[in-house]
Structures are given as C-alpha cells and as structure tokens.
CSV table of C-alpha atoms and ligand atoms in Angstrom, one decimal:
chain,number,residue,atom,x,y,z
N,407,MET,CA,210.8,273.9,151.2
N,408,THR,CA,207.3,273.5,152.7
N,409,THR,CA,206.1,270.0,153.1
N,410,LYS,CA,202.3,269.4,152.8
N,411,LYS,CA,201.1,266.8,155.3
N,412,ILE,CA,198.5,264.5,153.8
N,413,SER,CA,196.6,261.6,155.2
N,414,TYR,CA,197.9,258.2,154.2
N,415,LEU,CA,196.3,256.8,151.1
N,416,THR,CA,194.1,259.8,150.4
N,417,PRO,CA,194.7,260.2,146.6
N,418,ILE,CA,195.9,263.6,145.5
N,419,ARG,CA,193.9,265.2,142.7
N,420,ASP,CA,194.9,267.0,139.5
N,421,SER,CA,193.5,270.2,138.1
N,422,LEU,CA,190.6,268.4,136.5
N,423,GLY,CA,189.7,266.6,139.8
N,424,ARG,CA,191.2,263.2,138.7
N,425,PRO,CA,192.8,261.2,141.6
N,426,LEU,CA,196.2,259.6,141.3
N,427,LYS,CA,195.5,255.9,141.6
N,428,ASP,CA,197.6,254.0,139.2
N,429,LEU,CA,201.4,253.9,138.5
N,430,ARG,CA,202.8,252.3,135.4
N,431,ILE,CA,206.4,251.5,135.9
N,432,SER,CA,208.6,250.8,132.8
N,433,VAL,CA,211.4,248.7,134.1
N,434,MET,CA,213.2,248.2,130.8
N,435,ASP,CA,213.6,250.2,127.6
N,436,ARG,CA,214.9,247.3,125.5
N,437,CYS,CA,212.7,244.7,123.8
N,438,ASN,CA,213.1,241.4,122.1
N,439,PHE,CA,210.4,242.2,119.5
N,440,ARG,CA,210.4,245.0,116.9
N,441,CYS,CA,206.7,245.6,116.5
N,442,THR,CA,206.4,247.8,113.5
N,443,TYR,CA,204.2,250.4,115.1
N,444,CYS,CA,206.3,250.6,118.3
N,445,MET,CA,210.0,249.9,117.7
N,446,PRO,CA,210.5,249.6,114.0
N,447,GLU,CA,213.8,247.8,113.1
N,448,GLU,CA,214.9,250.7,110.9
N,449,LYS,CA,215.4,252.8,114.0
N,450,TYR,CA,215.9,250.3,116.7
N,451,HIS,CA,218.6,248.3,115.0
N,452,SER,CA,221.7,246.6,116.5
N,453,ALA,CA,223.6,249.9,116.8
N,454,PHE,CA,220.8,251.8,118.5
N,455,LYS,CA,221.9,253.0,121.9
N,456,PHE,CA,219.5,252.0,124.6
N,457,LEU,CA,219.9,253.1,128.2
N,458,ALA,CA,223.0,251.9,130.0
N,459,SER,CA,222.0,249.8,133.0
N,460,LYS,CA,223.4,252.4,135.4
N,461,ASP,CA,220.9,254.9,134.0
N,462,ARG,CA,217.9,252.8,134.8
N,463,LEU,CA,216.3,253.1,138.2
N,464,ASN,CA,217.6,250.4,140.4
N,465,PHE,CA,215.4,248.3,142.6
N,466,GLU,CA,216.1,250.4,145.7
N,467,GLN,CA,215.1,253.5,143.8
N,468,LEU,CA,212.0,251.9,142.4
N,469,ASN,CA,210.9,250.7,145.8
N,470,ARG,CA,211.4,254.1,147.3
N,471,LEU,CA,209.5,255.9,144.6
N,472,THR,CA,206.7,253.3,144.6
N,473,ARG,CA,206.3,253.8,148.4
N,474,ILE,CA,206.0,257.6,147.8
N,475,PHE,CA,203.4,257.2,145.1
N,476,VAL,CA,201.4,254.8,147.3
N,477,LYS,CA,201.4,257.4,150.0
N,478,LEU,CA,199.9,259.8,147.5
N,479,GLY,CA,197.1,257.5,146.6
N,480,VAL,CA,198.4,254.9,144.2
N,481,GLN,CA,196.8,251.5,144.8
N,482,LYS,CA,197.5,249.7,141.5
N,483,ILE,CA,200.9,249.1,139.9
N,484,ARG,CA,201.5,247.9,136.4
N,485,VAL,CA,205.0,246.8,135.4
N,486,THR,CA,205.8,247.3,131.8
N,487,GLY,CA,208.5,248.3,129.3
N,488,GLY,CA,210.0,247.8,126.6
N,489,GLU,CA,209.8,244.2,127.6
N,490,PRO,CA,209.7,243.9,131.4
N,491,LEU,CA,210.7,240.2,131.5
N,492,LEU,CA,214.1,241.2,130.1
N,493,ARG,CA,214.8,243.0,133.4
N,494,VAL,CA,217.2,240.8,135.4
N,495,ASN,CA,215.7,239.6,138.7
N,496,LEU,CA,212.3,241.2,137.9
N,497,THR,CA,210.5,238.8,140.2
N,498,ASP,CA,212.5,240.2,143.2
N,499,LEU,CA,211.2,243.7,142.4
N,500,ILE,CA,207.6,242.3,142.1
N,501,GLY,CA,208.0,240.6,145.4
N,502,ASP,CA,209.2,243.8,147.1
N,503,ILE,CA,206.3,245.8,145.6
N,504,THR,CA,203.7,243.3,146.8
N,505,ARG,CA,204.9,243.8,150.3
N,506,ILE,CA,204.3,247.6,150.2
N,507,ASP,CA,201.4,248.5,152.4
N,508,GLY,CA,198.6,250.0,150.3
N,509,VAL,CA,199.4,248.2,147.0
N,510,GLU,CA,196.2,246.4,146.2
N,511,ASP,CA,197.0,245.1,142.8
N,512,ILE,CA,200.2,244.5,140.8
N,513,ALA,CA,200.1,243.4,137.2
N,514,ILE,CA,202.5,243.1,134.3
N,515,THR,CA,202.1,243.8,130.6
N,516,THR,CA,204.4,241.6,128.5
N,517,ASN,CA,204.8,240.3,124.9
N,518,GLY,CA,204.7,236.9,126.5
N,519,VAL,CA,207.7,235.3,124.7
N,520,LEU,CA,209.5,234.7,128.0
N,521,LEU,CA,206.4,233.8,130.0
N,522,SER,CA,206.9,230.1,130.0
N,523,LYS,CA,210.2,230.7,131.7
N,524,TYR,CA,208.9,233.0,134.4
N,525,ALA,CA,205.2,232.3,134.9
N,526,TYR,CA,205.7,230.2,138.1
N,527,GLU,CA,208.3,232.5,139.5
N,528,LEU,CA,206.0,235.5,138.9
N,529,LYS,CA,203.1,233.7,140.7
N,530,ALA,CA,205.3,232.8,143.6
N,531,ALA,CA,206.5,236.4,143.9
N,532,GLY,CA,202.9,237.5,144.4
N,533,LEU,CA,202.1,239.0,141.0
N,534,ASN,CA,198.3,239.4,140.7
N,535,ARG,CA,197.6,239.7,137.0
N,536,ILE,CA,199.1,239.2,133.6
N,537,THR,CA,198.3,241.0,130.3
N,538,VAL,CA,199.9,239.6,127.2
N,539,SER,CA,200.1,241.6,124.0
N,540,LEU,CA,199.4,239.6,120.9
N,541,ASP,CA,198.3,241.1,117.7
N,542,SER,CA,197.5,238.1,115.6
N,543,ILE,CA,196.8,234.4,115.9
N,544,ASP,CA,198.1,233.8,112.4
N,545,ALA,CA,201.8,232.9,112.5
N,546,ASP,CA,202.7,235.0,109.4
N,547,GLU,CA,200.7,238.0,110.4
N,548,PHE,CA,202.2,237.7,113.9
N,549,LYS,CA,205.7,237.7,112.4
N,550,LEU,CA,204.9,240.7,110.3
N,551,MET,CA,203.5,242.7,113.3
N,552,THR,CA,206.5,241.9,115.6
N,553,GLY,CA,209.1,242.8,113.0
N,554,GLY,CA,210.1,239.2,112.3
N,555,ARG,CA,211.2,238.6,115.8
N,556,GLY,CA,208.4,237.0,117.6
N,557,SER,CA,207.4,233.4,117.9
N,558,LEU,CA,203.6,233.0,118.1
N,559,GLU,CA,204.0,229.4,119.3
N,560,ARG,CA,206.1,230.5,122.3
N,561,VAL,CA,203.7,233.3,123.2
N,562,LEU,CA,200.7,230.9,123.2
N,563,LYS,CA,202.7,228.4,125.2
N,564,GLY,CA,203.5,231.2,127.7
N,565,ILE,CA,199.9,232.1,128.1
N,566,ASP,CA,199.0,228.4,128.8
N,567,GLU,CA,201.9,228.2,131.2
N,568,ALA,CA,200.6,231.3,133.1
N,569,ALA,CA,197.2,229.7,133.4
N,570,MET,CA,198.8,226.5,134.7
N,571,ALA,CA,200.8,228.5,137.2
N,572,GLY,CA,197.5,229.7,138.6
N,573,PHE,CA,197.0,233.1,137.1
N,574,LYS,CA,193.2,233.9,136.7
N,575,ASN,CA,191.7,236.4,134.4
N,576,ILE,CA,194.6,236.5,132.0
N,577,LYS,CA,194.0,239.2,129.4
N,578,VAL,CA,195.3,239.3,125.8
N,579,ASN,CA,195.5,242.8,124.2
N,580,ALA,CA,195.6,243.0,120.4
N,581,VAL,CA,196.3,246.2,118.5
N,582,ILE,CA,194.6,246.1,115.1
N,583,LYS,CA,195.9,248.1,112.1
N,584,LYS,CA,193.3,248.4,109.4
N,585,GLY,CA,194.4,246.4,106.3
N,586,VAL,CA,197.4,244.9,108.1
N,587,ASN,CA,196.2,242.5,110.8
N,588,ASP,CA,192.4,242.7,110.6
N,589,LYS,CA,191.9,239.5,108.6
N,590,ASN,CA,192.2,237.0,111.5
N,591,ILE,CA,190.1,238.8,114.1
N,592,LEU,CA,187.4,236.2,114.3
N,593,LYS,CA,190.0,233.4,114.4
N,594,MET,CA,191.6,235.1,117.3
N,595,VAL,CA,188.3,235.5,119.1
N,596,GLU,CA,187.5,231.9,118.6
N,597,TYR,CA,190.8,230.7,120.0
N,598,PHE,CA,190.7,232.8,123.2
N,599,ARG,CA,187.1,232.4,124.0
N,600,SER,CA,187.5,228.6,123.9
N,601,LYS,CA,190.2,229.0,126.6
N,602,SER,CA,188.3,231.5,128.7
N,603,ILE,CA,190.9,234.2,128.2
N,604,ILE,CA,189.7,237.8,128.0
N,605,LEU,CA,190.7,239.2,124.6
N,606,ARG,CA,190.7,243.0,124.3
N,607,PHE,CA,191.1,245.0,121.1
N,608,ILE,CA,193.0,248.2,121.4
N,609,GLU,CA,192.5,251.0,118.8
N,610,TYR,CA,195.8,251.8,117.2
N,611,MET,CA,196.9,255.2,118.5
N,612,ASP,CA,199.3,258.1,117.7
N,613,VAL,CA,201.6,257.4,120.6
N,614,GLY,CA,205.1,258.8,119.9
N,615,ASN,CA,206.1,260.1,116.4
N,616,ILE,CA,208.0,257.1,115.1
N,617,ASN,CA,205.0,255.2,113.7
N,618,HIS,CA,203.8,258.2,111.6
N,619,TRP,CA,200.2,257.3,112.6
N,620,GLN,CA,197.4,258.1,110.3
N,621,GLN,CA,193.7,258.1,111.4
N,622,GLU,CA,192.8,255.8,108.5
N,623,GLU,CA,195.0,253.0,110.0
N,624,THR,CA,192.8,252.8,113.1
N,625,LEU,CA,190.1,250.2,113.0
N,626,ALA,CA,187.3,251.6,115.2
N,627,SER,CA,186.1,249.3,118.0
N,628,LYS,CA,182.5,249.7,116.7
N,629,GLU,CA,183.6,248.0,113.5
N,630,ILE,CA,185.2,245.1,115.3
N,631,ILE,CA,182.1,244.8,117.6
N,632,LYS,CA,179.9,244.6,114.5
N,633,MET,CA,182.1,242.0,112.9
N,634,ILE,CA,182.2,239.8,116.1
N,635,SER,CA,178.5,240.2,116.8
N,636,GLU,CA,177.6,238.9,113.4
N,637,ARG,CA,179.3,235.6,114.3
N,638,TRP,CA,178.8,235.5,118.1
N,639,PRO,CA,176.2,237.9,119.5
N,640,ILE,CA,177.7,240.0,122.3
N,641,ALA,CA,176.2,242.5,124.8
N,642,PRO,CA,177.8,245.2,126.9
N,643,ILE,CA,178.2,244.6,130.7
N,644,ASN,CA,179.1,246.9,133.6
N,645,GLU,CA,182.6,248.1,134.3
N,646,ASN,CA,184.4,246.3,137.1
N,647,TYR,CA,185.4,249.7,138.7
N,648,GLN,CA,185.1,253.4,137.8
N,649,GLY,CA,187.6,254.4,135.1
N,650,GLU,CA,188.2,250.9,133.6
N,651,VAL,CA,189.7,251.6,130.2
N,652,ALA,CA,188.1,248.7,128.4
N,653,SER,CA,184.4,248.5,127.6
N,654,ARG,CA,183.4,245.0,128.6
N,655,TYR,CA,181.1,242.8,126.6
N,656,GLN,CA,179.9,239.2,127.2
N,657,PHE,CA,179.0,236.5,124.7
N,658,ASP,CA,175.3,235.8,124.6
N,659,ASP,CA,176.1,232.1,124.5
N,660,GLY,CA,177.7,232.4,128.0
N,661,GLN,CA,181.2,231.7,126.7
N,662,GLY,CA,183.1,234.5,128.4
N,663,GLU,CA,184.0,238.1,128.0
N,664,ILE,CA,185.7,240.4,125.5
N,665,GLY,CA,186.8,244.0,125.7
N,666,PHE,CA,187.5,247.1,123.6
N,667,ILE,CA,189.9,249.9,124.4
N,668,SER,CA,188.8,252.8,122.2
N,669,SER,CA,191.2,255.6,123.1
N,670,VAL,CA,190.8,257.1,119.6
N,671,THR,CA,187.0,257.0,119.0
N,672,LYS,CA,185.8,257.1,122.6
N,673,PRO,CA,188.5,258.7,124.8
N,674,PHE,CA,188.5,258.2,128.6
N,675,CYS,CA,190.7,261.1,129.7
N,676,SER,CA,188.1,262.3,132.2
N,677,ASP,CA,188.7,259.1,134.2
N,678,CYS,CA,192.4,258.9,133.7
N,679,THR,CA,194.1,258.3,137.1
N,680,ARG,CA,197.4,257.0,135.7
N,681,ALA,CA,201.0,258.3,136.2
N,682,ARG,CA,203.9,256.8,134.3
N,683,LEU,CA,207.5,256.3,135.2
N,684,SER,CA,210.1,255.6,132.5
N,685,SER,CA,212.9,253.2,133.2
N,686,ASP,CA,215.3,256.1,133.7
N,687,GLY,CA,213.0,257.6,136.3
N,688,LYS,CA,211.1,260.3,134.4
N,689,LEU,CA,207.5,260.9,135.5
N,690,TYR,CA,204.9,261.4,132.8
N,691,ASN,CA,201.4,262.6,133.3
N,692,CYS,CA,200.1,261.3,130.0
N,693,LEU,CA,200.9,258.7,127.4
N,694,PHE,CA,201.1,261.5,124.9
N,695,ALA,CA,203.3,263.8,126.9
N,696,SER,CA,206.4,265.5,125.4
N,697,GLN,CA,208.4,265.7,128.5
N,698,GLY,CA,208.8,264.0,131.8
N,699,VAL,CA,210.2,265.2,135.2
N,700,ASP,CA,213.5,263.6,136.2
N,701,LEU,CA,212.8,261.9,139.6
N,702,ARG,CA,216.0,259.9,139.4
N,703,ALA,CA,218.0,263.2,139.5
N,704,TRP,CA,216.1,264.1,142.7
N,705,LEU,CA,217.0,260.8,144.2
N,706,GLU,CA,220.6,261.2,143.3
N,707,GLU,CA,220.7,264.8,144.6
N,708,GLY,CA,219.8,263.4,148.0
N,709,MET,CA,216.3,264.8,148.2
N,710,SER,CA,214.3,263.5,151.2
N,711,ASN,CA,211.0,261.6,150.7
N,712,ASP,CA,209.0,264.5,152.0
N,713,GLU,CA,210.6,266.8,149.5
N,714,ILE,CA,210.0,264.4,146.6
N,715,GLU,CA,206.4,263.9,147.8
N,716,SER,CA,205.6,267.5,147.9
N,717,LYS,CA,207.1,268.1,144.4
N,718,ILE,CA,205.0,265.2,143.0
N,719,ILE,CA,201.9,266.7,144.6
N,720,GLU,CA,202.7,269.9,142.9
N,721,ILE,CA,203.1,268.2,139.5
N,722,TRP,CA,199.9,266.2,139.8
N,723,ASN,CA,197.9,269.2,141.1
N,724,LYS,CA,198.8,271.1,137.9
N,725,ARG,CA,198.1,268.1,135.6
N,726,GLU,CA,195.6,269.0,132.9
N,727,ASP,CA,196.5,266.5,130.2
N,728,ARG,CA,193.6,265.1,128.1
N,729,TYR,CA,195.3,264.5,124.8
N,730,SER,CA,192.8,261.9,123.4
N,731,GLU,CA,189.8,264.1,124.1
N,732,LEU,CA,191.6,266.9,122.3
N,733,ARG,CA,192.4,264.6,119.4
N,734,LEU,CA,188.8,263.7,119.0
N,735,ALA,CA,187.9,267.4,118.9
N,736,ASN,CA,190.7,268.1,116.4
N,737,LYS,CA,192.5,270.4,118.8
N,738,ASN,CA,195.9,268.7,118.9
N,739,ASP,CA,199.0,270.0,117.1
N,740,PRO,CA,199.9,267.1,114.8
N,741,SER,CA,203.6,268.1,114.9
N,742,LYS,CA,203.8,267.8,118.7
N,743,GLU,CA,206.9,265.8,119.9
N,744,LYS,CA,205.7,262.9,122.0
N,745,VAL,CA,207.5,260.3,124.1
N,746,GLU,CA,207.7,256.9,122.4
N,747,MET,CA,205.6,254.0,123.7
N,748,TYR,CA,208.5,251.5,124.2
N,749,TYR,CA,210.2,254.0,126.5
N,750,ILE,CA,207.2,255.1,128.6
N,751,GLY,CA,205.5,251.7,128.7
N,752,GLY,CA,201.9,250.8,127.8
H,1357,LIG,N1,206.5,244.9,125.5
H,1357,LIG,C1,205.3,244.7,126.3
H,1357,LIG,C2,204.1,244.4,125.5
H,1357,LIG,O1,204.2,244.5,124.3
H,1357,LIG,O2,203.1,244.0,126.1
H,1357,LIG,C3,205.0,246.0,127.2
H,1357,LIG,C4,205.2,247.3,126.5
H,1357,LIG,S1,204.2,247.6,125.1
H,1357,LIG,C5,204.8,249.3,124.7
H,1357,LIG,C6,202.6,247.8,125.8
H,1357,LIG,C7,201.5,247.8,124.9
H,1357,LIG,O3,201.5,249.0,124.1
H,1357,LIG,C8,201.4,246.7,123.9
H,1357,LIG,O4,200.1,246.0,124.1
H,1357,LIG,C9,201.4,247.3,122.6
H,1357,LIG,O5,200.7,246.7,121.6
H,1357,LIG,C10,200.8,248.7,122.9
H,1357,LIG,N2,201.1,249.7,121.9
H,1357,LIG,C11,202.4,250.1,121.5
H,1357,LIG,N3,202.2,251.1,120.5
H,1357,LIG,C12,200.9,251.3,120.4
H,1357,LIG,C13,200.1,252.1,119.5
H,1357,LIG,N4,200.7,253.0,118.7
H,1357,LIG,N5,198.8,252.1,119.6
H,1357,LIG,C14,198.2,251.2,120.5
H,1357,LIG,N6,198.9,250.4,121.3
H,1357,LIG,C15,200.2,250.4,121.2
H,1358,LIG,FE1,208.3,245.5,122.3
H,1358,LIG,FE2,205.9,245.7,123.4
H,1358,LIG,FE3,206.8,247.6,121.7
H,1358,LIG,FE4,206.2,245.2,120.7
H,1358,LIG,S1,204.8,246.6,121.7
H,1358,LIG,S2,208.1,246.4,120.3
H,1358,LIG,S3,206.7,243.9,122.3
H,1358,LIG,S4,207.6,247.1,123.7
H,1359,LIG,FE1,195.2,259.6,130.2
H,1359,LIG,FE2,196.5,261.0,128.4
H,1359,LIG,FE3,195.4,258.8,127.6
H,1359,LIG,FE4,193.9,260.9,128.2
H,1359,LIG,S1,195.4,260.7,126.6
H,1359,LIG,S2,193.5,258.8,128.9
H,1359,LIG,S3,195.1,261.8,129.9
H,1359,LIG,S4,197.1,259.0,129.1
C-alpha cells in the first residue's frame, strides 16, 4: 500500500473541493428519549437490540481515530449520539480529545436531561460548547415530541446548570413539525432570549426512513422568521465563520441572537466540511448516506495509522454527496435507504 505524505493540519479535499474540517462522533446509539421523528417507541421498544458495548468504539480507538482525522484537517469535534451523556465516563473521553494537538473546538449535542448531573464535570474536562435539543417550552408538547419520556423541567434545569458551570454561548436547537409543535414558538423565543441563550430553529428533515417524512410537515424557516419578526423585529447578521450552518439574526431591541438551520429550503451542501463516525465505528460522508465504511474493522485487523490515513484520504477525495441540494432540485430517489439519525448522530 502506498502512503501519501501530507503536511500536518492541511485539510484534505473532496471531489467538490470541500475541505475536511469537522468530525461528528456518535458515542452512543441508545437514548433515554423516544422523539417521535427520531426513535419512535413502536420500533425502539424495550426489546430492540442496540449495539452491545463491545461493538462500540472504545476510548482508545476513538482517540486513535480522532488523532488521524485531526492530521487530515479536522479542527472541530462534536460529540453526539443517541444520547452522548449515557456513555459511561464520557468526560474522560472529552478530556483526552481536548489534549489532542490541533483540536480547536470540542462541543456536545445532548437532549439535556442529564446535564445537571454532568455540567460541572464537562466544564472541568475542557468541553468548549454545549448545544441542547429542545423542541418545545410547553410541558405537554415537549412530552409529545419526546415520546412521553422527557422531563422539560429537568432539561431547563440542565441548561441553567450549564450556564452556572461557566459555559458561554449555550445553544438550544428546536426541530419544528408543522401542526405538531409550532404553537409555542413565540413562547420559546421569549423564554430563551430573556436568558441570553441562542435559540436555533432546525427545519424538520428526511433523515433516515423511519419517520416517513413528508415535505408538508416541514415548517420553512422563512415562515418562522416572519412570525418572530412580527413580535420582535430581527435582522440578519454575518456568519461567525465560513460554512456556519445556521443563518444568524439579531433582535433589533439588542436582546441577543437567534438562528435558523434551513437544510430543506436553503441547503448548505457546498460548504459541508463534516464527516461522521457512528458509535460502532462506521464513517459516513453525509447525514443522508446509505452506507458507511467500517473503520473499526480496520483497527481490529491491525492496520497501521498510515494505512488508515491513506484510506480515509481516498474516501474523502471521492466524496460527492450533496443530498439536500439534490432534494431541493427534486433529484433524489425517495425510496433511498438512509442511515437513521439516532445512529449517526446529529
Ligand atoms: N440525543 C441528542 C440530542 O437530541 O441532542 C443528540 C443526537 S440527536 C439525533 C441530534 C439532533 O438531531 C437533535 O437536535 C434532533 O432534534 C435532531 N434531529 C433528529 N432527527 C431529525 C430530523 N428528522 N430532522 C431534523 N433534525 C433532527
Ligand atoms: Fe434521542 Fe436525540 Fe433522537 Fe431525541 S433526537 S430520540 S433525544 S437521539
Ligand atoms: Fe452535508 Fe449531506 Fe447535509 Fe449536504 S446533505 S449539508 S452534504 S450532510
């Protein structure tokens, strides 16, 4: 096997010229919620077989792969799941990753229900940022969205605790389904802007196949922007960095910022620099991919870092995924098998 030598931290590029800059690591396929659009209880019931712990990447493997990805250009790591805070000793892993030379930013996406328990530990481990997913500020609507499992009160307490632990720029992501949880949008905006937390609305997407997504269920960002502007005028502001997925807006009255992630109506594939690693070690080039490449098998076959590195370069160089752009152009096959969100991570 030939090994390409590359200079440290020069990002590799895919076939559309997009650099590899971000790695999303799913550390856990299980979750303590059953959000109806992600892990509906009918399928993910008590008898559902999740991965055995021996089949998940262990911390040594995760560290090793992260170092390889960083060498190929990754600067930002996001730890996700399933529910990442269910992974035993997660803060040890976070501590290890923060010590990798070249990692500039490490964040977590969590449903927040265990955040009160771990916020201080996560801060001490060196975690930079937290994003909490919360789809409603109304207790009944919240229960409905989380499949009857979640406790709104505990999630809100977790967010407060994270702020007390010293996390700045906490973000809250809300997925809105038209006619399901769109009645309390303004109430949610009011709550979070009063706390200086950045709320971001995510358009409901056709990730996986289990949610039987229909375009009519997606509430377009522009409709939410209109609704909010009528109550509190907002204006667009510049992105923090090239390729930021959320369009940023600020309130005219100076009370903070709000964001919109419009993957359905305004896809951002041309700036997509993200690779994804499932908890059993499969590498995915796109959230809407059908198949991943089994990196855990390579580790277990005894491949060297150089070999793994050149194979990842080969995979990324060939990458041509741009599912959301093709969706907008009506060029996707609706019967395509896609990996599920809880498995690949958000
Ligand atoms: N359990 C953690 C959480 O909920 O934050 C991390 C994993 S979860 C899969 C990551 C994010 O994906 C959540 O914000 C969730 O709302 C979002 N998500 C899941 N399915 C989605 C869909 N079909 N469309 C848009 N966002 C989705
Ligand atoms: Fe769990 Fe997150 Fe999926 Fe909800 S969105 S079921 S919290 S993985
Ligand atoms: Fe990236 Fe795929 Fe999403 Fe496009 S559809 S932004 S390529 S993950």
